[in-house]
Coordinates of C-alpha atoms and ligand atoms in Angstrom, one line a residue:
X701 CA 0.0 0.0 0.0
X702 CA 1.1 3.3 -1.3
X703 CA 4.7 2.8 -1.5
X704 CA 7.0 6.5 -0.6
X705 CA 9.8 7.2 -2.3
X706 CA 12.7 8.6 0.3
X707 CA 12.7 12.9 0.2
X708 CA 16.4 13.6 -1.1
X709 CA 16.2 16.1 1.8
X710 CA 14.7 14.4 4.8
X711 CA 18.1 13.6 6.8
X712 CA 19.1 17.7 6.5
X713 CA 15.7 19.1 6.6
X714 CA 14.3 17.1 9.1
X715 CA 10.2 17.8 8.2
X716 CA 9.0 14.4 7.8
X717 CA 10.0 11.3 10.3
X718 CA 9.2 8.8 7.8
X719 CA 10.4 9.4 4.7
X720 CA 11.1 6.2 2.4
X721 CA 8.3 4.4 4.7
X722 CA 5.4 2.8 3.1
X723 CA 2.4 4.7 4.4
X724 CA 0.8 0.9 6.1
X725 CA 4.0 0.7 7.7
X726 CA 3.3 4.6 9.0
X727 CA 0.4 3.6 10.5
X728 CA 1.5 0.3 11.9
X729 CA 4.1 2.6 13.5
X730 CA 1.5 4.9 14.7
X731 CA -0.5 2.5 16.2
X732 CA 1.8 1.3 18.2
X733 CA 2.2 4.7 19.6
X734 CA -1.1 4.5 20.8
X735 CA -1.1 1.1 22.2
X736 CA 2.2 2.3 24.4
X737 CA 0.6 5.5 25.5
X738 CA -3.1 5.0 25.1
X739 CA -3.1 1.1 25.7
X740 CA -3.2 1.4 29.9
X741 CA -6.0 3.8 29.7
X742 CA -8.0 1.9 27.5
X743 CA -7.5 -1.0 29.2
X744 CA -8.5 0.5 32.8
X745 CA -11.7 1.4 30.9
X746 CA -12.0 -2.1 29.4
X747 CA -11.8 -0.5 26.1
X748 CA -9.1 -0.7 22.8
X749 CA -7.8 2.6 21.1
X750 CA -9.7 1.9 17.6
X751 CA -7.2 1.8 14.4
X752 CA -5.6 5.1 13.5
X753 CA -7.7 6.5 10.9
X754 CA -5.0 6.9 7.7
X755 CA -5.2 9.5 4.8
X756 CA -6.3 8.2 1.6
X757 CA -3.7 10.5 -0.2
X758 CA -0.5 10.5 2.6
X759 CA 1.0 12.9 0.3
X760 CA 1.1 16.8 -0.8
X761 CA -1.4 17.4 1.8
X762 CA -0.2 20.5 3.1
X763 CA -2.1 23.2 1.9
X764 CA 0.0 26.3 3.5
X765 CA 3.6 26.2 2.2
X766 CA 6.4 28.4 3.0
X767 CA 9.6 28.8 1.2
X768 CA 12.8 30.8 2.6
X769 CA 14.6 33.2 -0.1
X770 CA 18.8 33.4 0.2
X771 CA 21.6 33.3 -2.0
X772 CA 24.5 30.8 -1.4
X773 CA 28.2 32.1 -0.9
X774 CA 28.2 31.9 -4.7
X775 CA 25.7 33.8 -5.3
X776 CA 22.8 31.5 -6.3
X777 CA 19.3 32.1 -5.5
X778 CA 18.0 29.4 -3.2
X779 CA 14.5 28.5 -1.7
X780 CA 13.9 25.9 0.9
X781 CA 13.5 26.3 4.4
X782 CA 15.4 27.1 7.9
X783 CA 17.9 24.3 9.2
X784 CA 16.3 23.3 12.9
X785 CA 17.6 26.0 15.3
X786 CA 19.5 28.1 12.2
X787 CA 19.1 30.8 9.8
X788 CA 21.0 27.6 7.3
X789 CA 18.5 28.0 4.7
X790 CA 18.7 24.4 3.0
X791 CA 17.0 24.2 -0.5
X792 CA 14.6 22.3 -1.0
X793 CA 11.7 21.7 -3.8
X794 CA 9.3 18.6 -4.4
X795 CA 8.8 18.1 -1.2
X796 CA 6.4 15.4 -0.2
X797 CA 3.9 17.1 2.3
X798 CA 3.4 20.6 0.4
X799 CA 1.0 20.8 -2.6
X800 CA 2.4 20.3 -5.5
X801 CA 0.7 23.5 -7.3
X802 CA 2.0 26.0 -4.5
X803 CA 5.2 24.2 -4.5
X804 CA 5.4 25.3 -8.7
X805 CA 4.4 28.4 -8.0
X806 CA 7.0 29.1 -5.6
X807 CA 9.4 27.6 -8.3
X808 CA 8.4 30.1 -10.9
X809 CA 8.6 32.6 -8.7
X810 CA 12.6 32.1 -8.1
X811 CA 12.7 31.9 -12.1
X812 CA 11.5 35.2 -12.1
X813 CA 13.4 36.8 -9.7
X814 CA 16.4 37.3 -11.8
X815 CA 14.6 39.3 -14.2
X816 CA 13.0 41.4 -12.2
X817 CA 16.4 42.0 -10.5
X818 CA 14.8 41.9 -7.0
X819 CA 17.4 41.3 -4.5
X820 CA 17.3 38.7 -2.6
X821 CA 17.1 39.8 1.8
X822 CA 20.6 38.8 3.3
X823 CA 19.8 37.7 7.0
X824 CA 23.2 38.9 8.3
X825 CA 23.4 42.3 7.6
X826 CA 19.6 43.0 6.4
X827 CA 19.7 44.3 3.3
X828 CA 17.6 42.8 0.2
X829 CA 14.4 42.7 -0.6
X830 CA 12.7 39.3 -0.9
X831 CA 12.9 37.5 2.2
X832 CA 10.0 34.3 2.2
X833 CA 7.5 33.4 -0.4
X834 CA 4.5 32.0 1.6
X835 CA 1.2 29.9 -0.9
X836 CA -2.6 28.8 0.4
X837 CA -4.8 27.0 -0.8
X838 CA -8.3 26.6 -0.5
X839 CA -11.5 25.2 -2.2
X840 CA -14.5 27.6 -2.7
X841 CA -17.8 26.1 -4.5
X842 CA -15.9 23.5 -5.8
X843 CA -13.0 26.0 -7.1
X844 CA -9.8 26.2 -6.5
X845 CA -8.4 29.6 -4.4
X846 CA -4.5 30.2 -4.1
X847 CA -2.8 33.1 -2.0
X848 CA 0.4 34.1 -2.7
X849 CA 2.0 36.2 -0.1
X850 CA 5.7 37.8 -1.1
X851 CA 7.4 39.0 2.2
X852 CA 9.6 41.9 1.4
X853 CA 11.7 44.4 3.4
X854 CA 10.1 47.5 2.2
X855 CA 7.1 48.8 0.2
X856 CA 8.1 50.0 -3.1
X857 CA 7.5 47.0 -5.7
X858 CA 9.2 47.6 -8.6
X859 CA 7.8 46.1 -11.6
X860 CA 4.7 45.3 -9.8
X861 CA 2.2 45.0 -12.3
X862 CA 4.4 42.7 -14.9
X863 CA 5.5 40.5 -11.9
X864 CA 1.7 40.1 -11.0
X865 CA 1.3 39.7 -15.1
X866 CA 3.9 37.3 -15.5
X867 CA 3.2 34.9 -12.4
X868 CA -0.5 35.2 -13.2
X869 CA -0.2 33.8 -16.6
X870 CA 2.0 30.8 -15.3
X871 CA -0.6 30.3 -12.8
X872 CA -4.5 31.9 -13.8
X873 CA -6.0 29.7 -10.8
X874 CA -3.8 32.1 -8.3
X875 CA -6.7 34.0 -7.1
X876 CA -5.4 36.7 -4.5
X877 CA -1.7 38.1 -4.7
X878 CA -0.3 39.4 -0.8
X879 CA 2.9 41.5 -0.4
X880 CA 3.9 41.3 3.6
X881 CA 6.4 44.2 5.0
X882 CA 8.8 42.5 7.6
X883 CA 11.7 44.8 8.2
X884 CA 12.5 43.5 11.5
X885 CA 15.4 41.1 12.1
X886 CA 13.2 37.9 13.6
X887 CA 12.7 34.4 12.7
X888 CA 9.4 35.1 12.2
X889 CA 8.3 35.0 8.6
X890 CA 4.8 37.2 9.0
X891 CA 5.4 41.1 9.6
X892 CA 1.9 43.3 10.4
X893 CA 1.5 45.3 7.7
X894 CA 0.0 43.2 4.3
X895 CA -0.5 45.3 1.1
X896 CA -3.1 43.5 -1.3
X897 CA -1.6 43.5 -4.8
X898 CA -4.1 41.4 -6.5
X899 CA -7.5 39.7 -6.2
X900 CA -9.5 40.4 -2.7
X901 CA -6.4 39.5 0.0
X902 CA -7.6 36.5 1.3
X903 CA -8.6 33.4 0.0
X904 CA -12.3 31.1 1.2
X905 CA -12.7 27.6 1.5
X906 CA -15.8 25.6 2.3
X907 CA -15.0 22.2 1.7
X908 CA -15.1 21.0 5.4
X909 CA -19.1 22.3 5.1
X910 CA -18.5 25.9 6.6
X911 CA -17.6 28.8 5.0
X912 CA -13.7 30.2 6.6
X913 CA -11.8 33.3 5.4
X914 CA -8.3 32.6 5.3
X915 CA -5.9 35.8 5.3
X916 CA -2.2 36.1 5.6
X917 CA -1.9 35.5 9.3
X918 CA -5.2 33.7 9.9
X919 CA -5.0 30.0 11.7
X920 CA -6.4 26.8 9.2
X921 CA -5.8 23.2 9.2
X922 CA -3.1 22.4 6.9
X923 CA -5.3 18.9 6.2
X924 CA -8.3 19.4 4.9
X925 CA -9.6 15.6 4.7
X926 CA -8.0 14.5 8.0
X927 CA -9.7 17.2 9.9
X928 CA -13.2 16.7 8.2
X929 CA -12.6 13.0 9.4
X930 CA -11.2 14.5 13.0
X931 CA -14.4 16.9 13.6
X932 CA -17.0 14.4 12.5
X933 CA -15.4 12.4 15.2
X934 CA -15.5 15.2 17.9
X935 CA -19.7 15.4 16.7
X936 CA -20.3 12.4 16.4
X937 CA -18.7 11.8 20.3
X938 CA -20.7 14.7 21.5
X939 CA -24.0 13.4 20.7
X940 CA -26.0 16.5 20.7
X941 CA -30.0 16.9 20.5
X942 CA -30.4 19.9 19.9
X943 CA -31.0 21.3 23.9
X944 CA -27.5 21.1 24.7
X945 CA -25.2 24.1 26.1
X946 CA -21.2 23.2 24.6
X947 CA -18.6 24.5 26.1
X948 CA -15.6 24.7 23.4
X949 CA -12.4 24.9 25.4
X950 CA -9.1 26.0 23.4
X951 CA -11.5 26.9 20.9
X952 CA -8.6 28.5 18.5
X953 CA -10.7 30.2 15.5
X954 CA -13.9 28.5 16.7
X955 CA -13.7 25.4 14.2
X956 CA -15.1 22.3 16.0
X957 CA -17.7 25.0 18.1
X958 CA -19.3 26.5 14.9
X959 CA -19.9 22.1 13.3
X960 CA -21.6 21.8 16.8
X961 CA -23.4 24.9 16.6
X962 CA -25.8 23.3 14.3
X963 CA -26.9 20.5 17.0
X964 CA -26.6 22.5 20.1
X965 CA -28.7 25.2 21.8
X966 CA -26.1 27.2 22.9
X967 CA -21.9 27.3 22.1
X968 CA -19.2 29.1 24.4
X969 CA -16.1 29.4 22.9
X970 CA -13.1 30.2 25.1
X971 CA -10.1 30.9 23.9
X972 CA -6.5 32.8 25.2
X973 CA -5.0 34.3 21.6
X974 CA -7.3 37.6 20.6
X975 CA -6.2 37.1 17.5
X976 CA -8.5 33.6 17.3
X977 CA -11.5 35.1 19.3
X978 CA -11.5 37.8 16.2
X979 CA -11.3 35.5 13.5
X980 CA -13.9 32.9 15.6
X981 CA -16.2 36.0 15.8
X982 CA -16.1 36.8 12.1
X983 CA -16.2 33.2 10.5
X984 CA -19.4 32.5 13.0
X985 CA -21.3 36.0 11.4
X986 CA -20.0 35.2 7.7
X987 CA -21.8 31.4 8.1
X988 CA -24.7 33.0 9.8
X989 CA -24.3 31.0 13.7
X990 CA -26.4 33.4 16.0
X991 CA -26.2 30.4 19.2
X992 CA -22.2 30.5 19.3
X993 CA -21.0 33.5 21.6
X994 CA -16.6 33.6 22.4
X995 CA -14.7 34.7 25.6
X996 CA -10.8 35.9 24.9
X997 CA -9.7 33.9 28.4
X998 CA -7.5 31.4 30.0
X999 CA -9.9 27.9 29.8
X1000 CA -9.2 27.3 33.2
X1001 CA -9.4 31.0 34.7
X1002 CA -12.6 30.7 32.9
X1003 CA -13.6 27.4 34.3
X1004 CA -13.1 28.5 38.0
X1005 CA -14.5 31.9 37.3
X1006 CA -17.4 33.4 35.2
X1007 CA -18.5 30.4 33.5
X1008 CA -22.2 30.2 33.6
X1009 CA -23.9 26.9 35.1
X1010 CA -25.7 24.3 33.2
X1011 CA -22.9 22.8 30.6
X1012 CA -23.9 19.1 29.0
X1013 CA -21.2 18.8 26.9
X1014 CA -17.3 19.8 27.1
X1015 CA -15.2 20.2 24.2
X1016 CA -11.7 20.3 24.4
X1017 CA -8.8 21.2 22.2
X1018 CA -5.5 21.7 24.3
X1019 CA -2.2 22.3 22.6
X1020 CA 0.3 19.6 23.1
X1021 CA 1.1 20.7 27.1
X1022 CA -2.3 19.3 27.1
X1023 CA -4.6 20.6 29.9
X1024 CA -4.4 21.6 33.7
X1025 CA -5.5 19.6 36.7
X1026 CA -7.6 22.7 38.1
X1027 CA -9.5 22.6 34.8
X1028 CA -10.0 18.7 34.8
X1029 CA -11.2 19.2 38.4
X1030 CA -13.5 22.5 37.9
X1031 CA -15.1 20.5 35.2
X1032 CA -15.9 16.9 37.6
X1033 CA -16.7 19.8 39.8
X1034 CA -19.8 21.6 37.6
X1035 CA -21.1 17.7 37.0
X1036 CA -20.4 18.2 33.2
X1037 CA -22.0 14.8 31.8
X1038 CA -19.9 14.2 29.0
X1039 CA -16.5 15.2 27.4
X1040 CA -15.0 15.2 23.6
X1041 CA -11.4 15.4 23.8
X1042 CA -9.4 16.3 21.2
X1043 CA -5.5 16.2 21.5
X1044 CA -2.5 16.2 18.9
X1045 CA -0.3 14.4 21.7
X1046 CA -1.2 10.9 23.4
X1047 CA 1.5 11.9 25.8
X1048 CA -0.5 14.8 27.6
X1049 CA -4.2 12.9 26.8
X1050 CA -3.0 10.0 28.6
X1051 CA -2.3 12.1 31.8
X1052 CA -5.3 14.1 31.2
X1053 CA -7.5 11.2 30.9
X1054 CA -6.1 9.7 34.4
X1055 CA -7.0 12.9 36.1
X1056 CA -10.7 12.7 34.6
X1057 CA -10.8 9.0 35.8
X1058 CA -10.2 10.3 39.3
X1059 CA -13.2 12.5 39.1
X1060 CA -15.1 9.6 38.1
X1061 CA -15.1 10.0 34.8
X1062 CA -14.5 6.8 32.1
X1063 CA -13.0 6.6 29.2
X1064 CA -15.7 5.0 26.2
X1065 CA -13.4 6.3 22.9
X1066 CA -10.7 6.8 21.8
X1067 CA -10.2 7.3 17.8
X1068 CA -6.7 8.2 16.2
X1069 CA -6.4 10.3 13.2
X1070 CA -3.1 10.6 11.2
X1071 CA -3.2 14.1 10.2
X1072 CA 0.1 15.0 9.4
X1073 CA 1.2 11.7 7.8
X1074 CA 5.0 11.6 6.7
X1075 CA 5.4 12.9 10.4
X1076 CA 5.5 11.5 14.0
X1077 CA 2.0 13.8 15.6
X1078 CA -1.1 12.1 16.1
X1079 CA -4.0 13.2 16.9
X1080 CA -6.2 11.7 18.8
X1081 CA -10.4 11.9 19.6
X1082 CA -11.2 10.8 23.4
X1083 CA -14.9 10.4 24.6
X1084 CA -15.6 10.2 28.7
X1085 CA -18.3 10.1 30.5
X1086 CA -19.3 10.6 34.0
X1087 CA -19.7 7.8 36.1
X1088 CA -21.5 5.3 33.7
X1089 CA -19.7 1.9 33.4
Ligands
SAH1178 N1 -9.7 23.7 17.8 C1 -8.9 24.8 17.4 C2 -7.5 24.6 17.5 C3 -7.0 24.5 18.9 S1 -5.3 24.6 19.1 C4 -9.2 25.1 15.9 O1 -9.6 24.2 15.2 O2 -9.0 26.3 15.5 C5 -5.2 25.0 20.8 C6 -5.6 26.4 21.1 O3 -5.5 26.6 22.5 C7 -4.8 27.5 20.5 O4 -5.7 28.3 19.7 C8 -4.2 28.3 21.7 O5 -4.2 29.7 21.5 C9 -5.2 28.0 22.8 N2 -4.7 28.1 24.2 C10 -3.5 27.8 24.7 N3 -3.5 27.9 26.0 C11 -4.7 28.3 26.4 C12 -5.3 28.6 27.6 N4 -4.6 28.6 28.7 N5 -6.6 29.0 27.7 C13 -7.3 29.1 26.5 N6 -6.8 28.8 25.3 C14 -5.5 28.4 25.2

């Protein structure tokens, strides 16, 4: 089953864990990772983790891709990205994650640098113009929408209109055209100020059943079929009527909340970054959800705090530190019935789920999904459930 070529790259660049690995044998790999973490738990609860749930296409899935501009001491133009923990920028094109149309695109553009004569930005002493070249992708109505966002030192363009002419007739499905100013020395590749050159500035997409407005900066899931297959999980889990009040923990831009929304009476999203409460806020009024409301908090601040009574359903999305024992116990605390836990590392859930057991909680799911295949995270999609045996 789908045999993978090795990436020519993978020992320098370090992206993907498993490159040269047959995508069954990925997943017999990542199974095991869930029997080693996830296996003690389950069997506490006289359960078994269910198979990881694979990608039907392990390849090319990523639809954000970012390329790093330099020039090597002889002078050539290079794209590619950062060494781990260095400004090494190691070339690299084809790779085996990125889609393949951004990764061409990103190729043309580095063909066309030359004759535009834009300088390429020198990390060391800060001078050049093009630092990163950053392509998204979307689906919209069943069409294609690609960003293409040029980070450059300064404002003035030269040759705008040609460039815009010339990379435009490579590529006519390119839909929006982005220049980012980032002047600053940082490792960061985003700077705040984004100048539309073409199209609207952002791309749409629809295709996991809700309308989201991607821009520049904004948060989206690199995989759009593993995270259909990951959110119909966290529904399915949270088995909702229609009379039920959700609280969406870690809500980032208020994904998994807004596919509930639709089941629920009420939705509370609660989330630490402003910039995801904004964006939440925004794609809930674009797809018209008037019974999802967001708090810019800290989940568990929140939890021990203002949050109002009467909660039937949890849902969680922690980042990999996973969660905090005050939350876990606030929530046993407020007698929330049931729990949808979604995690990207079996590590933390494992831990997490132990501390719900304590409460009285018991574990009834738990359903893998290999979003990011090629690499060594896993999500995974827990179910608990107070008290019942
Ligand atoms: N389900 C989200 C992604 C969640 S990723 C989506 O699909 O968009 C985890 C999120 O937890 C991030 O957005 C991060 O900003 C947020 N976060 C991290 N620590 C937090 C805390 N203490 N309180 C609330 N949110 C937190």
């Amino acid at each position: 089953m789908n045999e993978i070529n090795a990436c020519p790259y993978s020992k320098k660049c370090g992206g993907c864990m498993y490159s040269g690995v047959s995508y069954g044998e990925q997943l017999d790999i990542k199974n095991g990772l869930v029997r080693k973490y996830l296996g003690p738990v389950a069997k506490e609860n006289g359960i078994k983790p269910e198979p990881v749930a694979g990608a039907a296409d392990p390849l090319y899935y990523r639809n954000k891709v970012h390329s790093v501009f330099a020039r090597t001491k002889k002078g050539q133009i290079v794209r590619g990205i950062y060494r781990r923990d260095s400004h090494e920028v190691i070339p690299v094109s084809g790779c085996l994650l990125e889609n393949k149309k951004a990764d061409a695109i990103i190729e043309k553009i580095k063909r066309l640098v030359p004759s535009f004569k834009y300088r390429i930005f020198d990390e060391d002493n800060g001078t050049g113009w093009l630092r990163h070249v950053l392509v998204r992708t979307g689906t919209c109505g069943g069409k294609e929408e690609i960003m293409v966002i040029l980070v450059t030192s300064e404002v003035p363009f030269p040759g705008k209109n040609n460039f815009v002419k010339a990379l435009r007739s490579a590529f006519p499905e390119i839909t929006t055209i982005v220049q980012n100013i980032n002047a600053k020395r940082t490792s960061m590749v985003l700077g705040e100020r984004n100048i539309v050159v073409y199209g609207k500035g952002f791309i749409e997409d629809d295709s996991l059943g809700l309308r989201f407005r991607i821009s520049p900066g904004s948060f989206f899931q690199i995989n759009g079929p593993q995270t259909k297959k990951l959110y119909g999980l966290a529904l399915e889990f949270a088995q909702l009527t229609g009379s039920e009040t959700v609280l969406d923990a870690y809500c980032g831009t208020g994904t998994i909340g807004m596919f509930m929304s639709a089941g629920a009476k009420r939705v509370i999203g609660v989330e630490l970054n402003p910039d995801a409460v904004r964006d939440a806020r925004d794609n809930a009024k674009r797809n018209g959800i008037g019974n999802i409301e967001f708090i810019c908090a800290d989940a568990t601040k929140y939890m021990l705090g203002d949050m109002p009574a009467g909660i039937d359903v949890l849902c969680m999305d922690p980042p990999r530190s996973g969660s905090t024992p005050e939350f876990i116990k606030a929530a046993a605390g407020l007698g929330i019935g049931r729990i949808v836990y979604v995690s990207c590392n079996p590590e933390t859930l494992a831990r997490d789920l132990k501390l719900f057991m304590k409460q009285g909680y018991r574990v009834k799911r738990l359903s893998p999904v290999d979003m990011f295949p090629l690499t060594d995270n896993l999500e995974c999609c827990a179910l608990l459930e107070i008290g019942r045996k």
